[in-house]
Amino acid sequence: MVTSGSEWDAGATAARLRLAVGRITRKLRQAKAGASGLALSELSVLARLDREGSSSPTALAAAEGVRPQAMAVTLATLEERGLITRRPDESDGRRAVVSIGPPGRGLVADRRSQSARYLADAIEREFTAAERHVLEAALPLLDRLAERL
């Protein structure tokens, strides 16, 4: 944000960017969740398993910021739908290891491509050609910002 003269308010810019990115993320998640019949928490766990690999239920609960009991319900739903598999941990048979299965991986990939299409449609519909060029030009800056956080 530019204030009087050429002063720049980094805090105000950061707050506006955070708000905009948060709103975009929420809307994309809502669109993905509605189309799949899965809850946002279930999609989030699938995406995490796809991105980070196998994990324990306890580690997933911590990473997702939920109680282990809530994670157990989420995992039971995903397992019932055939999207994840559980197996005993090789180093400690009392623990379980959760992995995303091929159907879960396919669902995540499909949702990612749907999100990209949803976003592309909105950009084409709502922005002029000049605005699309500005958005395109800002992408390297946003990528660099994401790498530096």
Short mmCIF file of N, CA and C in Angstrom, two decimals:
data_model
loop_
_atom_site.label_atom_id
_atom_site.label_comp_id
_atom_site.label_asym_id
_atom_site.label_seq_id
_atom_site.Cartn_x
_atom_site.Cartn_y
_atom_site.Cartn_z
N MET A 1 0.84 -1.17 0.00
CA MET A 1 0.00 0.00 0.00
C MET A 1 0.89 1.23 0.00
N VAL A 2 0.60 2.20 -0.82
CA VAL A 2 1.35 3.44 -0.88
C VAL A 2 0.61 4.47 -0.06
N THR A 3 1.32 5.12 0.84
CA THR A 3 0.71 6.18 1.65
C THR A 3 1.17 7.52 1.11
N SER A 4 1.21 8.55 1.95
CA SER A 4 1.61 9.87 1.48
C SER A 4 3.01 9.82 0.89
N GLY A 5 3.18 10.51 -0.22
CA GLY A 5 4.47 10.49 -0.90
C GLY A 5 4.71 9.11 -1.49
N SER A 6 5.91 8.59 -1.27
CA SER A 6 6.24 7.28 -1.82
C SER A 6 6.47 6.25 -0.72
N GLU A 7 5.96 6.52 0.50
CA GLU A 7 6.12 5.57 1.60
C GLU A 7 5.32 4.30 1.29
N TRP A 8 5.92 3.19 1.68
CA TRP A 8 5.27 1.91 1.46
C TRP A 8 5.06 1.25 2.80
N ASP A 9 3.87 0.73 3.03
CA ASP A 9 3.54 0.09 4.30
C ASP A 9 3.58 -1.43 4.11
N ALA A 10 4.70 -2.05 4.46
CA ALA A 10 4.85 -3.49 4.29
C ALA A 10 3.81 -4.27 5.08
N GLY A 11 3.49 -3.80 6.28
CA GLY A 11 2.50 -4.50 7.11
C GLY A 11 1.12 -4.51 6.46
N ALA A 12 0.72 -3.38 5.90
CA ALA A 12 -0.59 -3.30 5.25
C ALA A 12 -0.62 -4.18 4.00
N THR A 13 0.45 -4.16 3.24
CA THR A 13 0.53 -5.01 2.03
C THR A 13 0.47 -6.48 2.42
N ALA A 14 1.22 -6.85 3.45
CA ALA A 14 1.23 -8.24 3.92
C ALA A 14 -0.16 -8.66 4.38
N ALA A 15 -0.84 -7.80 5.10
CA ALA A 15 -2.19 -8.14 5.59
C ALA A 15 -3.17 -8.33 4.42
N ARG A 16 -3.10 -7.44 3.43
CA ARG A 16 -4.00 -7.56 2.28
C ARG A 16 -3.68 -8.82 1.47
N LEU A 17 -2.38 -9.13 1.30
CA LEU A 17 -1.99 -10.34 0.58
C LEU A 17 -2.46 -11.59 1.31
N ARG A 18 -2.27 -11.62 2.61
CA ARG A 18 -2.70 -12.77 3.41
C ARG A 18 -4.21 -12.97 3.31
N LEU A 19 -4.96 -11.89 3.38
CA LEU A 19 -6.42 -11.98 3.27
C LEU A 19 -6.83 -12.50 1.89
N ALA A 20 -6.23 -11.97 0.83
CA ALA A 20 -6.59 -12.40 -0.53
C ALA A 20 -6.23 -13.86 -0.76
N VAL A 21 -5.03 -14.26 -0.37
CA VAL A 21 -4.60 -15.66 -0.56
C VAL A 21 -5.49 -16.59 0.27
N GLY A 22 -5.82 -16.19 1.49
CA GLY A 22 -6.70 -17.00 2.33
C GLY A 22 -8.08 -17.18 1.72
N ARG A 23 -8.64 -16.11 1.16
CA ARG A 23 -9.96 -16.20 0.53
C ARG A 23 -9.92 -17.10 -0.70
N ILE A 24 -8.89 -16.97 -1.51
CA ILE A 24 -8.75 -17.83 -2.70
C ILE A 24 -8.64 -19.29 -2.27
N THR A 25 -7.81 -19.55 -1.29
CA THR A 25 -7.61 -20.92 -0.80
C THR A 25 -8.92 -21.51 -0.28
N ARG A 26 -9.65 -20.74 0.54
CA ARG A 26 -10.93 -21.22 1.09
C ARG A 26 -11.92 -21.54 -0.02
N LYS A 27 -12.03 -20.65 -1.00
CA LYS A 27 -12.99 -20.88 -2.09
C LYS A 27 -12.62 -22.11 -2.93
N LEU A 28 -11.33 -22.30 -3.17
CA LEU A 28 -10.90 -23.49 -3.92
C LEU A 28 -11.17 -24.76 -3.12
N ARG A 29 -10.92 -24.72 -1.81
CA ARG A 29 -11.19 -25.90 -0.97
C ARG A 29 -12.68 -26.20 -0.94
N GLN A 30 -13.50 -25.16 -0.83
CA GLN A 30 -14.94 -25.37 -0.80
C GLN A 30 -15.43 -25.99 -2.11
N ALA A 31 -14.92 -25.51 -3.22
CA ALA A 31 -15.31 -26.05 -4.52
C ALA A 31 -14.88 -27.51 -4.64
N LYS A 32 -13.67 -27.83 -4.16
CA LYS A 32 -13.17 -29.20 -4.23
C LYS A 32 -13.98 -30.11 -3.34
N ALA A 33 -14.28 -29.66 -2.13
CA ALA A 33 -14.99 -30.51 -1.18
C ALA A 33 -16.39 -30.82 -1.68
N GLY A 34 -17.08 -29.81 -2.19
CA GLY A 34 -18.44 -30.03 -2.65
C GLY A 34 -18.52 -31.03 -3.78
N ALA A 35 -17.55 -31.01 -4.66
CA ALA A 35 -17.58 -31.89 -5.84
C ALA A 35 -17.25 -33.33 -5.50
N SER A 36 -16.51 -33.57 -4.42
CA SER A 36 -16.04 -34.92 -4.12
C SER A 36 -16.93 -35.67 -3.15
N GLY A 37 -17.74 -34.96 -2.40
CA GLY A 37 -18.52 -35.59 -1.36
C GLY A 37 -17.71 -35.83 -0.10
N LEU A 38 -16.46 -35.38 -0.07
CA LEU A 38 -15.61 -35.52 1.11
C LEU A 38 -15.60 -34.21 1.89
N ALA A 39 -15.38 -34.33 3.18
CA ALA A 39 -15.22 -33.15 4.03
C ALA A 39 -13.86 -32.52 3.75
N LEU A 40 -13.73 -31.23 4.05
CA LEU A 40 -12.46 -30.54 3.87
C LEU A 40 -11.34 -31.24 4.65
N SER A 41 -11.65 -31.72 5.85
CA SER A 41 -10.64 -32.40 6.66
C SER A 41 -10.17 -33.68 5.99
N GLU A 42 -11.08 -34.39 5.35
CA GLU A 42 -10.71 -35.63 4.64
C GLU A 42 -9.85 -35.32 3.42
N LEU A 43 -10.22 -34.31 2.67
CA LEU A 43 -9.41 -33.91 1.51
C LEU A 43 -8.03 -33.44 1.95
N SER A 44 -7.97 -32.73 3.06
CA SER A 44 -6.69 -32.24 3.55
C SER A 44 -5.77 -33.39 3.92
N VAL A 45 -6.30 -34.43 4.57
CA VAL A 45 -5.49 -35.60 4.94
C VAL A 45 -5.02 -36.33 3.69
N LEU A 46 -5.90 -36.51 2.72
CA LEU A 46 -5.50 -37.16 1.47
C LEU A 46 -4.38 -36.38 0.77
N ALA A 47 -4.54 -35.07 0.69
CA ALA A 47 -3.53 -34.24 0.04
C ALA A 47 -2.20 -34.32 0.78
N ARG A 48 -2.24 -34.34 2.11
CA ARG A 48 -1.01 -34.44 2.90
C ARG A 48 -0.33 -35.78 2.66
N LEU A 49 -1.09 -36.86 2.67
CA LEU A 49 -0.51 -38.19 2.41
C LEU A 49 0.08 -38.27 1.01
N ASP A 50 -0.59 -37.66 0.05
CA ASP A 50 -0.09 -37.66 -1.33
C ASP A 50 1.21 -36.87 -1.43
N ARG A 51 1.26 -35.76 -0.74
CA ARG A 51 2.41 -34.85 -0.81
C ARG A 51 3.59 -35.35 0.02
N GLU A 52 3.31 -35.85 1.24
CA GLU A 52 4.38 -36.15 2.20
C GLU A 52 4.64 -37.64 2.38
N GLY A 53 3.76 -38.49 1.87
CA GLY A 53 3.96 -39.92 2.03
C GLY A 53 3.29 -40.47 3.28
N SER A 54 3.52 -41.74 3.54
CA SER A 54 2.89 -42.45 4.65
C SER A 54 3.18 -41.78 5.98
N SER A 55 2.25 -41.98 6.92
CA SER A 55 2.38 -41.35 8.23
C SER A 55 1.60 -42.14 9.25
N SER A 56 1.86 -41.86 10.51
CA SER A 56 1.06 -42.47 11.58
C SER A 56 -0.17 -41.60 11.83
N PRO A 57 -1.23 -42.19 12.37
CA PRO A 57 -2.40 -41.39 12.71
C PRO A 57 -2.07 -40.25 13.69
N THR A 58 -1.18 -40.53 14.64
CA THR A 58 -0.80 -39.50 15.61
C THR A 58 -0.09 -38.33 14.93
N ALA A 59 0.83 -38.63 14.03
CA ALA A 59 1.54 -37.58 13.31
C ALA A 59 0.58 -36.80 12.41
N LEU A 60 -0.36 -37.49 11.78
CA LEU A 60 -1.34 -36.79 10.95
C LEU A 60 -2.20 -35.86 11.78
N ALA A 61 -2.63 -36.32 12.95
CA ALA A 61 -3.45 -35.47 13.83
C ALA A 61 -2.68 -34.22 14.21
N ALA A 62 -1.41 -34.38 14.56
CA ALA A 62 -0.60 -33.21 14.94
C ALA A 62 -0.43 -32.26 13.75
N ALA A 63 -0.14 -32.81 12.59
CA ALA A 63 0.08 -31.98 11.40
C ALA A 63 -1.18 -31.24 10.99
N GLU A 64 -2.34 -31.88 11.16
CA GLU A 64 -3.60 -31.25 10.77
C GLU A 64 -4.20 -30.40 11.89
N GLY A 65 -3.59 -30.45 13.08
CA GLY A 65 -4.08 -29.64 14.19
C GLY A 65 -5.40 -30.11 14.76
N VAL A 66 -5.59 -31.43 14.80
CA VAL A 66 -6.83 -31.99 15.35
C VAL A 66 -6.48 -33.01 16.44
N ARG A 67 -7.46 -33.36 17.22
CA ARG A 67 -7.26 -34.38 18.26
C ARG A 67 -7.16 -35.76 17.61
N PRO A 68 -6.43 -36.66 18.23
CA PRO A 68 -6.31 -38.03 17.68
C PRO A 68 -7.66 -38.71 17.45
N GLN A 69 -8.63 -38.44 18.31
CA GLN A 69 -9.96 -39.05 18.15
C GLN A 69 -10.63 -38.55 16.86
N ALA A 70 -10.48 -37.27 16.57
CA ALA A 70 -11.06 -36.72 15.33
C ALA A 70 -10.35 -37.30 14.12
N MET A 71 -9.03 -37.47 14.20
CA MET A 71 -8.28 -38.07 13.09
C MET A 71 -8.72 -39.51 12.88
N ALA A 72 -8.99 -40.23 13.96
CA ALA A 72 -9.43 -41.62 13.83
C ALA A 72 -10.73 -41.71 13.03
N VAL A 73 -11.65 -40.78 13.26
CA VAL A 73 -12.92 -40.75 12.51
C VAL A 73 -12.65 -40.45 11.04
N THR A 74 -11.80 -39.47 10.78
CA THR A 74 -11.45 -39.10 9.40
C THR A 74 -10.83 -40.28 8.67
N LEU A 75 -9.87 -40.93 9.32
CA LEU A 75 -9.19 -42.07 8.69
C LEU A 75 -10.13 -43.24 8.46
N ALA A 76 -11.06 -43.46 9.39
CA ALA A 76 -12.03 -44.54 9.21
C ALA A 76 -12.89 -44.30 7.97
N THR A 77 -13.31 -43.06 7.77
CA THR A 77 -14.12 -42.72 6.59
C THR A 77 -13.32 -42.93 5.31
N LEU A 78 -12.07 -42.45 5.31
CA LEU A 78 -11.23 -42.60 4.11
C LEU A 78 -10.92 -44.06 3.82
N GLU A 79 -10.71 -44.85 4.87
CA GLU A 79 -10.42 -46.27 4.68
C GLU A 79 -11.67 -47.00 4.18
N GLU A 80 -12.81 -46.65 4.72
CA GLU A 80 -14.08 -47.25 4.29
C GLU A 80 -14.36 -46.99 2.81
N ARG A 81 -13.94 -45.83 2.32
CA ARG A 81 -14.14 -45.48 0.90
C ARG A 81 -13.02 -46.02 0.01
N GLY A 82 -12.04 -46.71 0.62
CA GLY A 82 -10.97 -47.32 -0.16
C GLY A 82 -9.91 -46.33 -0.65
N LEU A 83 -9.81 -45.18 0.01
CA LEU A 83 -8.89 -44.14 -0.43
C LEU A 83 -7.53 -44.22 0.26
N ILE A 84 -7.49 -44.87 1.43
CA ILE A 84 -6.24 -45.06 2.16
C ILE A 84 -6.12 -46.51 2.60
N THR A 85 -4.92 -46.89 2.99
CA THR A 85 -4.70 -48.21 3.57
C THR A 85 -3.95 -48.03 4.88
N ARG A 86 -4.14 -48.99 5.77
CA ARG A 86 -3.40 -49.02 7.04
C ARG A 86 -2.66 -50.33 7.11
N ARG A 87 -1.48 -50.27 7.70
CA ARG A 87 -0.72 -51.49 7.93
C ARG A 87 0.06 -51.29 9.22
N PRO A 88 0.47 -52.37 9.86
CA PRO A 88 1.28 -52.22 11.07
C PRO A 88 2.64 -51.63 10.73
N ASP A 89 3.14 -50.82 11.64
CA ASP A 89 4.48 -50.25 11.50
C ASP A 89 5.49 -51.39 11.63
N GLU A 90 6.43 -51.46 10.69
CA GLU A 90 7.41 -52.54 10.72
C GLU A 90 8.31 -52.50 11.95
N SER A 91 8.59 -51.30 12.46
CA SER A 91 9.47 -51.19 13.62
C SER A 91 8.72 -51.30 14.95
N ASP A 92 7.40 -51.08 14.94
CA ASP A 92 6.60 -51.17 16.15
C ASP A 92 5.20 -51.62 15.75
N GLY A 93 4.94 -52.91 15.84
CA GLY A 93 3.68 -53.49 15.39
C GLY A 93 2.45 -52.95 16.09
N ARG A 94 2.62 -52.25 17.20
CA ARG A 94 1.46 -51.67 17.91
C ARG A 94 0.97 -50.42 17.21
N ARG A 95 1.84 -49.79 16.43
CA ARG A 95 1.47 -48.57 15.72
C ARG A 95 1.02 -48.90 14.31
N ALA A 96 0.22 -47.99 13.76
CA ALA A 96 -0.24 -48.15 12.37
C ALA A 96 0.44 -47.12 11.49
N VAL A 97 0.59 -47.48 10.23
CA VAL A 97 1.07 -46.56 9.21
C VAL A 97 -0.04 -46.41 8.18
N VAL A 98 -0.35 -45.18 7.86
CA VAL A 98 -1.43 -44.87 6.92
C VAL A 98 -0.80 -44.42 5.61
N SER A 99 -1.30 -44.96 4.49
CA SER A 99 -0.81 -44.58 3.16
C SER A 99 -2.00 -44.28 2.27
N ILE A 100 -1.77 -43.41 1.32
CA ILE A 100 -2.81 -43.14 0.33
C ILE A 100 -2.77 -44.26 -0.71
N GLY A 101 -3.94 -44.74 -1.10
CA GLY A 101 -4.02 -45.78 -2.11
C GLY A 101 -4.22 -45.18 -3.49
N PRO A 102 -4.14 -46.01 -4.52
CA PRO A 102 -4.33 -45.50 -5.89
C PRO A 102 -5.63 -44.73 -6.10
N PRO A 103 -6.77 -45.20 -5.55
CA PRO A 103 -7.99 -44.40 -5.73
C PRO A 103 -7.89 -43.02 -5.06
N GLY A 104 -7.25 -42.96 -3.90
CA GLY A 104 -7.06 -41.68 -3.22
C GLY A 104 -6.15 -40.77 -4.00
N ARG A 105 -5.08 -41.33 -4.55
CA ARG A 105 -4.14 -40.55 -5.36
C ARG A 105 -4.86 -39.99 -6.60
N GLY A 106 -5.70 -40.82 -7.21
CA GLY A 106 -6.46 -40.36 -8.38
C GLY A 106 -7.42 -39.25 -8.02
N LEU A 107 -8.07 -39.37 -6.87
CA LEU A 107 -9.00 -38.34 -6.42
C LEU A 107 -8.27 -37.02 -6.19
N VAL A 108 -7.11 -37.08 -5.54
CA VAL A 108 -6.33 -35.86 -5.28
C VAL A 108 -5.91 -35.22 -6.61
N ALA A 109 -5.42 -36.01 -7.53
CA ALA A 109 -4.99 -35.48 -8.83
C ALA A 109 -6.16 -34.84 -9.57
N ASP A 110 -7.32 -35.49 -9.53
CA ASP A 110 -8.50 -34.96 -10.19
C ASP A 110 -8.93 -33.65 -9.56
N ARG A 111 -8.90 -33.58 -8.24
CA ARG A 111 -9.30 -32.35 -7.54
C ARG A 111 -8.33 -31.22 -7.85
N ARG A 112 -7.04 -31.53 -7.96
CA ARG A 112 -6.06 -30.49 -8.30
C ARG A 112 -6.34 -29.93 -9.68
N SER A 113 -6.63 -30.81 -10.64
CA SER A 113 -6.90 -30.31 -11.99
C SER A 113 -8.23 -29.55 -12.02
N GLN A 114 -9.21 -29.97 -11.21
CA GLN A 114 -10.47 -29.22 -11.14
C GLN A 114 -10.24 -27.84 -10.55
N SER A 115 -9.37 -27.76 -9.53
CA SER A 115 -9.07 -26.46 -8.93
C SER A 115 -8.42 -25.54 -9.96
N ALA A 116 -7.49 -26.08 -10.73
CA ALA A 116 -6.81 -25.27 -11.75
C ALA A 116 -7.82 -24.79 -12.79
N ARG A 117 -8.73 -25.67 -13.21
CA ARG A 117 -9.75 -25.26 -14.18
C ARG A 117 -10.67 -24.19 -13.59
N TYR A 118 -11.07 -24.37 -12.35
CA TYR A 118 -11.95 -23.43 -11.66
C TYR A 118 -11.29 -22.06 -11.59
N LEU A 119 -10.02 -22.05 -11.22
CA LEU A 119 -9.26 -20.81 -11.13
C LEU A 119 -9.07 -20.17 -12.51
N ALA A 120 -8.72 -20.99 -13.50
CA ALA A 120 -8.52 -20.47 -14.86
C ALA A 120 -9.81 -19.86 -15.40
N ASP A 121 -10.93 -20.52 -15.17
CA ASP A 121 -12.22 -19.99 -15.64
C ASP A 121 -12.50 -18.63 -15.01
N ALA A 122 -12.24 -18.51 -13.70
CA ALA A 122 -12.49 -17.23 -13.01
C ALA A 122 -11.57 -16.14 -13.55
N ILE A 123 -10.31 -16.47 -13.78
CA ILE A 123 -9.37 -15.47 -14.31
C ILE A 123 -9.81 -15.00 -15.70
N GLU A 124 -10.18 -15.94 -16.56
CA GLU A 124 -10.61 -15.58 -17.91
C GLU A 124 -11.89 -14.76 -17.89
N ARG A 125 -12.80 -15.10 -16.99
CA ARG A 125 -14.10 -14.44 -16.92
C ARG A 125 -14.01 -13.04 -16.29
N GLU A 126 -13.17 -12.88 -15.29
CA GLU A 126 -13.19 -11.67 -14.48
C GLU A 126 -12.12 -10.64 -14.79
N PHE A 127 -11.08 -11.01 -15.53
CA PHE A 127 -9.96 -10.11 -15.77
C PHE A 127 -9.84 -9.76 -17.25
N THR A 128 -9.44 -8.52 -17.49
CA THR A 128 -9.14 -8.11 -18.86
C THR A 128 -7.80 -8.72 -19.26
N ALA A 129 -7.47 -8.63 -20.54
CA ALA A 129 -6.19 -9.14 -21.01
C ALA A 129 -5.04 -8.44 -20.30
N ALA A 130 -5.14 -7.13 -20.12
CA ALA A 130 -4.07 -6.37 -19.43
C ALA A 130 -3.93 -6.83 -17.98
N GLU A 131 -5.06 -7.08 -17.32
CA GLU A 131 -5.01 -7.55 -15.92
C GLU A 131 -4.42 -8.95 -15.84
N ARG A 132 -4.73 -9.80 -16.82
CA ARG A 132 -4.15 -11.15 -16.83
C ARG A 132 -2.63 -11.08 -16.99
N HIS A 133 -2.14 -10.14 -17.77
CA HIS A 133 -0.70 -9.96 -17.93
C HIS A 133 -0.05 -9.52 -16.61
N VAL A 134 -0.72 -8.62 -15.89
CA VAL A 134 -0.21 -8.16 -14.59
C VAL A 134 -0.15 -9.35 -13.62
N LEU A 135 -1.21 -10.14 -13.61
CA LEU A 135 -1.25 -11.31 -12.74
C LEU A 135 -0.12 -12.28 -13.09
N GLU A 136 0.06 -12.53 -14.36
CA GLU A 136 1.14 -13.41 -14.83
C GLU A 136 2.51 -12.87 -14.41
N ALA A 137 2.69 -11.56 -14.53
CA ALA A 137 3.97 -10.95 -14.17
C ALA A 137 4.24 -11.04 -12.67
N ALA A 138 3.19 -11.09 -11.86
CA ALA A 138 3.36 -11.16 -10.40
C ALA A 138 3.71 -12.57 -9.92
N LEU A 139 3.47 -13.59 -10.74
CA LEU A 139 3.68 -14.97 -10.29
C LEU A 139 5.11 -15.27 -9.85
N PRO A 140 6.13 -14.84 -10.57
CA PRO A 140 7.50 -15.10 -10.08
C PRO A 140 7.75 -14.47 -8.71
N LEU A 141 7.17 -13.31 -8.47
CA LEU A 141 7.33 -12.66 -7.16
C LEU A 141 6.64 -13.47 -6.07
N LEU A 142 5.45 -13.96 -6.35
CA LEU A 142 4.73 -14.77 -5.37
C LEU A 142 5.47 -16.09 -5.12
N ASP A 143 6.01 -16.70 -6.16
CA ASP A 143 6.80 -17.92 -5.99
C ASP A 143 8.01 -17.66 -5.10
N ARG A 144 8.70 -16.56 -5.36
CA ARG A 144 9.88 -16.22 -4.56
C ARG A 144 9.50 -15.97 -3.12
N LEU A 145 8.39 -15.28 -2.90
CA LEU A 145 7.91 -15.02 -1.54
C LEU A 145 7.61 -16.34 -0.83
N ALA A 146 6.94 -17.26 -1.52
CA ALA A 146 6.61 -18.56 -0.92
C ALA A 146 7.88 -19.33 -0.54
N GLU A 147 8.91 -19.25 -1.37
CA GLU A 147 10.18 -19.94 -1.07
C GLU A 147 10.89 -19.34 0.12
N ARG A 148 10.71 -18.05 0.36
CA ARG A 148 11.45 -17.36 1.42
C ARG A 148 10.73 -17.39 2.78
N LEU A 149 9.50 -17.83 2.80
CA LEU A 149 8.75 -17.86 4.08
C LEU A 149 9.25 -18.99 4.96
#
